[in-house]
Short mmCIF file of the N, C-alpha and C atoms (twelve columns), coordinates in Angstrom:
data_MODEL
# 
_entry.id   MODEL 
# 
loop_
_atom_site.group_PDB 
_atom_site.id 
_atom_site.type_symbol 
_atom_site.label_atom_id 
_atom_site.label_alt_id 
_atom_site.label_comp_id 
_atom_site.label_asym_id 
_atom_site.label_seq_id 
_atom_site.Cartn_x 
_atom_site.Cartn_y 
_atom_site.Cartn_z 
_atom_site.pdbx_PDB_model_num 
ATOM 1   N N  . ARG A 1  0.857   -1.171 0.000   1 
ATOM 2   C CA . ARG A 1  0.000   0.000  0.000   1 
ATOM 3   C C  . ARG A 1  0.898   1.226  0.000   1 
ATOM 4   N N  . LEU A 2  0.925   1.932  -1.105  1 
ATOM 5   C CA . LEU A 2  1.770   3.106  -1.255  1 
ATOM 6   C C  . LEU A 2  0.904   4.348  -1.323  1 
ATOM 7   N N  . VAL A 3  0.920   5.127  -0.254  1 
ATOM 8   C CA . VAL A 3  0.197   6.386  -0.197  1 
ATOM 9   C C  . VAL A 3  1.202   7.450  0.222   1 
ATOM 10  N N  . GLU A 4  1.422   8.444  -0.644  1 
ATOM 11  C CA . GLU A 4  2.408   9.463  -0.385  1 
ATOM 12  C C  . GLU A 4  1.765   10.839 -0.306  1 
ATOM 13  N N  . ALA A 5  2.243   11.646 0.617   1 
ATOM 14  C CA . ALA A 5  1.789   13.020 0.746   1 
ATOM 15  C C  . ALA A 5  2.989   13.906 1.061   1 
ATOM 16  N N  . THR A 6  3.117   15.005 0.311   1 
ATOM 17  C CA . THR A 6  4.212   15.938 0.504   1 
ATOM 18  C C  . THR A 6  3.661   17.352 0.555   1 
ATOM 19  N N  . SER A 7  4.114   18.156 1.492   1 
ATOM 20  C CA . SER A 7  3.696   19.545 1.583   1 
ATOM 21  C C  . SER A 7  4.907   20.407 1.889   1 
ATOM 22  N N  . ASN A 8  5.254   21.309 0.981   1 
ATOM 23  C CA . ASN A 8  6.347   22.257 1.175   1 
ATOM 24  C C  . ASN A 8  5.752   23.650 1.271   1 
ATOM 25  N N  . GLN A 9  5.979   24.330 2.360   1 
ATOM 26  C CA . GLN A 9  5.383   25.643 2.567   1 
ATOM 27  C C  . GLN A 9  6.450   26.656 2.959   1 
ATOM 28  N N  . GLY A 10 6.311   27.853 2.442   1 
ATOM 29  C CA . GLY A 10 7.191   28.942 2.816   1 
ATOM 30  C C  . GLY A 10 6.418   30.241 2.765   1 
ATOM 31  N N  . GLY A 11 6.753   31.165 3.629   1 
ATOM 32  C CA . GLY A 11 6.071   32.445 3.581   1 
ATOM 33  C C  . GLY A 11 5.172   32.675 4.765   1 
ATOM 34  N N  . ASP A 12 4.024   33.294 4.494   1 
ATOM 35  C CA . ASP A 12 3.189   33.837 5.538   1 
ATOM 36  C C  . ASP A 12 2.202   32.828 6.116   1 
ATOM 37  N N  . ARG A 13 0.925   33.044 5.979   1 
ATOM 38  C CA . ARG A 13 -0.113  32.253 6.635   1 
ATOM 39  C C  . ARG A 13 -0.596  31.107 5.758   1 
ATOM 40  N N  . ASN A 14 0.297   30.240 5.323   1 
ATOM 41  C CA . ASN A 14 -0.052  29.101 4.470   1 
ATOM 42  C C  . ASN A 14 -0.686  27.982 5.270   1 
ATOM 43  N N  . THR A 15 -1.640  27.287 4.656   1 
ATOM 44  C CA . THR A 15 -2.296  26.132 5.263   1 
ATOM 45  C C  . THR A 15 -2.432  25.038 4.222   1 
ATOM 46  N N  . SER A 16 -2.190  23.804 4.602   1 
ATOM 47  C CA . SER A 16 -2.318  22.684 3.675   1 
ATOM 48  C C  . SER A 16 -2.914  21.491 4.403   1 
ATOM 49  N N  . THR A 17 -3.915  20.870 3.797   1 
ATOM 50  C CA . THR A 17 -4.531  19.661 4.345   1 
ATOM 51  C C  . THR A 17 -4.621  18.619 3.245   1 
ATOM 52  N N  . ILE A 18 -4.102  17.426 3.514   1 
ATOM 53  C CA . ILE A 18 -4.146  16.326 2.544   1 
ATOM 54  C C  . ILE A 18 -4.831  15.143 3.200   1 
ATOM 55  N N  . ASN A 19 -5.950  14.692 2.602   1 
ATOM 56  C CA . ASN A 19 -6.678  13.517 3.071   1 
ATOM 57  C C  . ASN A 19 -6.661  12.449 1.986   1 
ATOM 58  N N  . GLN A 20 -6.154  11.273 2.327   1 
ATOM 59  C CA . GLN A 20 -6.083  10.172 1.364   1 
ATOM 60  C C  . GLN A 20 -6.659  8.913  1.984   1 
ATOM 61  N N  . THR A 21 -7.662  8.350  1.331   1 
ATOM 62  C CA . THR A 21 -8.272  7.105  1.778   1 
ATOM 63  C C  . THR A 21 -8.544  6.213  0.585   1 
ATOM 64  N N  . ASN A 22 -8.902  4.980  0.861   1 
ATOM 65  C CA . ASN A 22 -9.338  4.041  -0.171  1 
ATOM 66  C C  . ASN A 22 -10.480 3.225  0.404   1 
ATOM 67  N N  . SER A 23 -11.683 3.733  0.284   1 
ATOM 68  C CA . SER A 23 -12.852 3.013  0.776   1 
ATOM 69  C C  . SER A 23 -13.721 2.502  -0.367  1 
ATOM 70  N N  . LEU A 24 -13.208 2.576  -1.598  1 
ATOM 71  C CA . LEU A 24 -14.011 2.196  -2.760  1 
ATOM 72  C C  . LEU A 24 -13.816 0.749  -3.178  1 
ATOM 73  N N  . VAL A 25 -12.577 0.278  -3.135  1 
ATOM 74  C CA . VAL A 25 -12.282 -1.087 -3.566  1 
ATOM 75  C C  . VAL A 25 -11.358 -1.745 -2.553  1 
ATOM 76  N N  . LEU A 26 -11.384 -3.057 -2.527  1 
ATOM 77  C CA . LEU A 26 -10.441 -3.804 -1.712  1 
ATOM 78  C C  . LEU A 26 -9.142  -3.920 -2.482  1 
ATOM 79  N N  . ALA A 27 -8.119  -3.294 -1.973  1 
ATOM 80  C CA . ALA A 27 -6.834  -3.313 -2.663  1 
ATOM 81  C C  . ALA A 27 -5.711  -3.198 -1.643  1 
ATOM 82  N N  . ASN A 28 -4.647  -3.938 -1.904  1 
ATOM 83  C CA . ASN A 28 -3.480  -3.850 -1.038  1 
ATOM 84  C C  . ASN A 28 -2.627  -2.635 -1.372  1 
ATOM 85  N N  . ALA A 29 -2.742  -2.139 -2.584  1 
ATOM 86  C CA . ALA A 29 -1.938  -0.998 -3.008  1 
ATOM 87  C C  . ALA A 29 -2.837  0.109  -3.526  1 
ATOM 88  N N  . SER A 30 -2.916  1.184  -2.784  1 
ATOM 89  C CA . SER A 30 -3.715  2.315  -3.227  1 
ATOM 90  C C  . SER A 30 -2.964  3.163  -4.241  1 
ATOM 91  N N  . SER A 31 -1.669  3.258  -4.093  1 
ATOM 92  C CA . SER A 31 -0.801  3.974  -5.030  1 
ATOM 93  C C  . SER A 31 -1.251  5.401  -5.293  1 
ATOM 94  N N  . SER A 32 -1.670  6.120  -4.287  1 
ATOM 95  C CA . SER A 32 -2.079  7.505  -4.446  1 
ATOM 96  C C  . SER A 32 -0.982  8.436  -3.935  1 
ATOM 97  N N  . SER A 33 -0.890  9.617  -4.571  1 
ATOM 98  C CA . SER A 33 0.109   10.586 -4.146  1 
ATOM 99  C C  . SER A 33 -0.453  11.989 -4.262  1 
ATOM 100 N N  . ALA A 34 -0.002  12.857 -3.363  1 
ATOM 101 C CA . ALA A 34 -0.402  14.261 -3.367  1 
ATOM 102 C C  . ALA A 34 0.800   15.124 -3.013  1 
ATOM 103 N N  . THR A 35 0.987   16.195 -3.764  1 
ATOM 104 C CA . THR A 35 2.089   17.113 -3.541  1 
ATOM 105 C C  . THR A 35 1.554   18.538 -3.508  1 
ATOM 106 N N  . VAL A 36 1.908   19.301 -2.505  1 
ATOM 107 C CA . VAL A 36 1.501   20.701 -2.383  1 
ATOM 108 C C  . VAL A 36 2.751   21.539 -2.149  1 
ATOM 109 N N  . THR A 37 2.953   22.579 -2.940  1 
ATOM 110 C CA . THR A 37 4.041   23.534 -2.739  1 
ATOM 111 C C  . THR A 37 3.441   24.918 -2.658  1 
ATOM 112 N N  . GLN A 38 3.680   25.631 -1.576  1 
ATOM 113 C CA . GLN A 38 3.116   26.961 -1.388  1 
ATOM 114 C C  . GLN A 38 4.217   27.949 -1.035  1 
ATOM 115 N N  . ASN A 39 4.212   29.085 -1.679  1 
ATOM 116 C CA . ASN A 39 5.129   30.183 -1.380  1 
ATOM 117 C C  . ASN A 39 4.324   31.463 -1.352  1 
ATOM 118 N N  . GLY A 40 4.630   32.367 -0.455  1 
ATOM 119 C CA . GLY A 40 3.964   33.653 -0.506  1 
ATOM 120 C C  . GLY A 40 3.106   33.958 0.687   1 
ATOM 121 N N  . ASP A 41 1.962   34.587 0.412   1 
ATOM 122 C CA . ASP A 41 1.191   35.260 1.434   1 
ATOM 123 C C  . ASP A 41 0.129   34.378 2.091   1 
ATOM 124 N N  . ASP A 42 -1.122  34.543 1.730   1 
ATOM 125 C CA . ASP A 42 -2.243  33.862 2.408   1 
ATOM 126 C C  . ASP A 42 -2.713  32.638 1.638   1 
ATOM 127 N N  . ASN A 43 -1.811  31.810 1.169   1 
ATOM 128 C CA . ASN A 43 -2.178  30.630 0.390   1 
ATOM 129 C C  . ASN A 43 -2.867  29.585 1.251   1 
ATOM 130 N N  . GLY A 44 -3.757  28.818 0.662   1 
ATOM 131 C CA . GLY A 44 -4.414  27.717 1.351   1 
ATOM 132 C C  . GLY A 44 -4.677  26.588 0.375   1 
ATOM 133 N N  . SER A 45 -4.654  25.358 0.828   1 
ATOM 134 C CA . SER A 45 -4.841  24.223 -0.064  1 
ATOM 135 C C  . SER A 45 -5.458  23.056 0.688   1 
ATOM 136 N N  . THR A 46 -6.379  22.361 0.051   1 
ATOM 137 C CA . THR A 46 -6.957  21.132 0.587   1 
ATOM 138 C C  . THR A 46 -7.029  20.109 -0.534  1 
ATOM 139 N N  . VAL A 47 -6.520  18.914 -0.286  1 
ATOM 140 C CA . VAL A 47 -6.569  17.821 -1.259  1 
ATOM 141 C C  . VAL A 47 -7.284  16.650 -0.609  1 
ATOM 142 N N  . ASN A 48 -8.389  16.200 -1.219  1 
ATOM 143 C CA . ASN A 48 -9.138  15.034 -0.759  1 
ATOM 144 C C  . ASN A 48 -9.111  13.962 -1.840  1 
ATOM 145 N N  . GLN A 49 -8.596  12.782 -1.482  1 
ATOM 146 C CA . GLN A 49 -8.513  11.676 -2.431  1 
ATOM 147 C C  . GLN A 49 -9.109  10.425 -1.808  1 
ATOM 148 N N  . ASN A 50 -9.952  9.747  -2.579  1 
ATOM 149 C CA . ASN A 50 -10.546 8.492  -2.134  1 
ATOM 150 C C  . ASN A 50 -10.571 7.542  -3.317  1 
ATOM 151 N N  . GLY A 51 -9.673  6.553  -3.298  1 
ATOM 152 C CA . GLY A 51 -9.623  5.603  -4.395  1 
ATOM 153 C C  . GLY A 51 -8.243  5.023  -4.583  1 
ATOM 154 N N  . VAL A 52 -7.957  4.633  -5.838  1 
ATOM 155 C CA . VAL A 52 -6.734  3.923  -6.180  1 
ATOM 156 C C  . VAL A 52 -6.038  4.664  -7.321  1 
ATOM 157 N N  . ALA A 53 -4.727  4.777  -7.247  1 
ATOM 158 C CA . ALA A 53 -3.894  5.363  -8.297  1 
ATOM 159 C C  . ALA A 53 -4.308  6.794  -8.620  1 
ATOM 160 N N  . LEU A 54 -4.450  7.607  -7.576  1 
ATOM 161 C CA . LEU A 54 -4.816  9.008  -7.740  1 
ATOM 162 C C  . LEU A 54 -3.581  9.884  -7.559  1 
ATOM 163 N N  . GLU A 55 -3.474  10.931 -8.380  1 
ATOM 164 C CA . GLU A 55 -2.361  11.870 -8.281  1 
ATOM 165 C C  . GLU A 55 -2.891  13.292 -8.233  1 
ATOM 166 N N  . ALA A 56 -2.387  14.073 -7.299  1 
ATOM 167 C CA . ALA A 56 -2.798  15.467 -7.170  1 
ATOM 168 C C  . ALA A 56 -1.576  16.334 -6.926  1 
ATOM 169 N N  . THR A 57 -1.534  17.478 -7.611  1 
ATOM 170 C CA . THR A 57 -0.454  18.429 -7.457  1 
ATOM 171 C C  . THR A 57 -1.035  19.830 -7.340  1 
ATOM 172 N N  . VAL A 58 -0.645  20.566 -6.333  1 
ATOM 173 C CA . VAL A 58 -1.044  21.962 -6.162  1 
ATOM 174 C C  . VAL A 58 0.221   22.784 -6.003  1 
ATOM 175 N N  . ILE A 59 0.414   23.792 -6.830  1 
ATOM 176 C CA . ILE A 59 1.554   24.697 -6.709  1 
ATOM 177 C C  . ILE A 59 1.002   26.106 -6.639  1 
ATOM 178 N N  . GLN A 60 1.265   26.799 -5.567  1 
ATOM 179 C CA . GLN A 60 0.747   28.152 -5.397  1 
ATOM 180 C C  . GLN A 60 1.889   29.104 -5.084  1 
ATOM 181 N N  . SER A 61 1.887   30.247 -5.718  1 
ATOM 182 C CA . SER A 61 2.858   31.282 -5.433  1 
ATOM 183 C C  . SER A 61 2.164   32.616 -5.602  1 
ATOM 184 N N  . GLY A 62 2.347   33.492 -4.663  1 
ATOM 185 C CA . GLY A 62 1.679   34.774 -4.808  1 
ATOM 186 C C  . GLY A 62 0.931   35.190 -3.577  1 
ATOM 187 N N  . ASP A 63 -0.212  35.808 -3.786  1 
ATOM 188 C CA . ASP A 63 -0.885  36.537 -2.740  1 
ATOM 189 C C  . ASP A 63 -1.962  35.724 -2.026  1 
ATOM 190 N N  . ASP A 64 -3.213  35.854 -2.390  1 
ATOM 191 C CA . ASP A 64 -4.325  35.268 -1.638  1 
ATOM 192 C C  . ASP A 64 -4.901  34.041 -2.332  1 
ATOM 193 N N  . ASN A 65 -4.080  33.110 -2.758  1 
ATOM 194 C CA . ASN A 65 -4.525  31.934 -3.507  1 
ATOM 195 C C  . ASN A 65 -5.176  30.892 -2.614  1 
ATOM 196 N N  . THR A 66 -6.159  30.177 -3.167  1 
ATOM 197 C CA . THR A 66 -6.819  29.062 -2.495  1 
ATOM 198 C C  . THR A 66 -7.057  27.958 -3.520  1 
ATOM 199 N N  . ALA A 67 -6.859  26.714 -3.141  1 
ATOM 200 C CA . ALA A 67 -7.108  25.597 -4.052  1 
ATOM 201 C C  . ALA A 67 -7.782  24.461 -3.297  1 
ATOM 202 N N  . LEU A 68 -8.722  23.806 -3.936  1 
ATOM 203 C CA . LEU A 68 -9.399  22.631 -3.385  1 
ATOM 204 C C  . LEU A 68 -9.478  21.582 -4.479  1 
ATOM 205 N N  . LEU A 69 -8.891  20.402 -4.230  1 
ATOM 206 C CA . LEU A 69 -8.919  19.311 -5.186  1 
ATOM 207 C C  . LEU A 69 -9.603  18.107 -4.556  1 
ATOM 208 N N  . ASN A 70 -10.678 17.611 -5.190  1 
ATOM 209 C CA . ASN A 70 -11.389 16.419 -4.737  1 
ATOM 210 C C  . ASN A 70 -11.322 15.363 -5.828  1 
ATOM 211 N N  . GLN A 71 -10.875 14.171 -5.462  1 
ATOM 212 C CA . GLN A 71 -10.797 13.064 -6.420  1 
ATOM 213 C C  . GLN A 71 -11.391 11.807 -5.808  1 
ATOM 214 N N  . THR A 72 -12.182 11.111 -6.608  1 
ATOM 215 C CA . THR A 72 -12.743 9.822  -6.219  1 
ATOM 216 C C  . THR A 72 -12.662 8.889  -7.415  1 
ATOM 217 N N  . GLY A 73 -12.298 7.644  -7.172  1 
ATOM 218 C CA . GLY A 73 -12.237 6.673  -8.258  1 
ATOM 219 C C  . GLY A 73 -10.859 6.088  -8.394  1 
ATOM 220 N N  . SER A 74 -10.443 5.844  -9.654  1 
ATOM 221 C CA . SER A 74 -9.129  5.263  -9.893  1 
ATOM 222 C C  . SER A 74 -8.505  5.879  -11.142 1 
ATOM 223 N N  . GLY A 75 -7.198  6.058  -11.072 1 
ATOM 224 C CA . GLY A 75 -6.441  6.534  -12.214 1 
ATOM 225 C C  . GLY A 75 -6.647  7.991  -12.564 1 
ATOM 226 N N  . ASN A 76 -7.091  8.804  -11.631 1 
ATOM 227 C CA . ASN A 76 -7.348  10.213 -11.901 1 
ATOM 228 C C  . ASN A 76 -6.141  11.073 -11.538 1 
ATOM 229 N N  . THR A 77 -5.992  12.180 -12.277 1 
ATOM 230 C CA . THR A 77 -4.922  13.131 -12.019 1 
ATOM 231 C C  . THR A 77 -5.513  14.531 -11.948 1 
ATOM 232 N N  . ALA A 78 -5.140  15.285 -10.912 1 
ATOM 233 C CA . ALA A 78 -5.606  16.663 -10.765 1 
ATOM 234 C C  . ALA A 78 -4.407  17.559 -10.493 1 
ATOM 235 N N  . SER A 79 -4.434  18.749 -11.109 1 
ATOM 236 C CA . SER A 79 -3.346  19.687 -10.922 1 
ATOM 237 C C  . SER A 79 -3.882  21.107 -10.920 1 
ATOM 238 N N  . ALA A 80 -3.409  21.907 -9.992  1 
ATOM 239 C CA . ALA A 80 -3.774  23.321 -9.948  1 
ATOM 240 C C  . ALA A 80 -2.510  24.135 -9.752  1 
ATOM 241 N N  . THR A 81 -2.287  25.111 -10.617 1 
ATOM 242 C CA . THR A 81 -1.139  26.006 -10.506 1 
ATOM 243 C C  . THR A 81 -1.671  27.430 -10.479 1 
ATOM 244 N N  . GLN A 82 -1.313  28.157 -9.446  1 
ATOM 245 C CA . GLN A 82 -1.800  29.522 -9.296  1 
ATOM 246 C C  . GLN A 82 -0.651  30.463 -9.020  1 
ATOM 247 N N  . GLY A 83 -0.674  31.622 -9.613  1 
ATOM 248 C CA . GLY A 83 0.310   32.649 -9.364  1 
ATOM 249 C C  . GLY A 83 -0.355  34.010 -9.523  1 
ATOM 250 N N  . GLY A 84 0.165   34.996 -8.844  1 
ATOM 251 C CA . GLY A 84 -0.416  36.313 -8.990  1 
ATOM 252 C C  . GLY A 84 -1.149  36.752 -7.756  1 
ATOM 253 N N  . THR A 85 -2.299  37.418 -7.960  1 
ATOM 254 C CA . THR A 85 -3.034  37.979 -6.846  1 
ATOM 255 C C  . THR A 85 -4.483  37.510 -6.867  1 
ATOM 256 N N  . LEU A 86 -5.047  37.241 -5.700  1 
ATOM 257 C CA . LEU A 86 -6.469  36.963 -5.487  1 
ATOM 258 C C  . LEU A 86 -7.025  35.856 -6.376  1 
ATOM 259 N N  . ASN A 87 -6.274  34.808 -6.653  1 
ATOM 260 C CA . ASN A 87 -6.753  33.684 -7.473  1 
ATOM 261 C C  . ASN A 87 -7.611  32.739 -6.682  1 
# 
């Protein structure tokens, strides 16, 4: 069962939450991964994954960015990249 979560944060009032589960299928290997990188001011990020072979990437740089990624199922990939102001 390979479930990986990485969060790199730098700067001001950053928040990151990563939730990874597998309640959909019986499997010994969920193989899900989530990566969050935040730099800057009031960034926030939440990643919710439920399933098998899910990949999520959030990269935020800048001012008041917020990202929410929800994935359910198998073999899905989600990515959000934000830069600038008030995204």
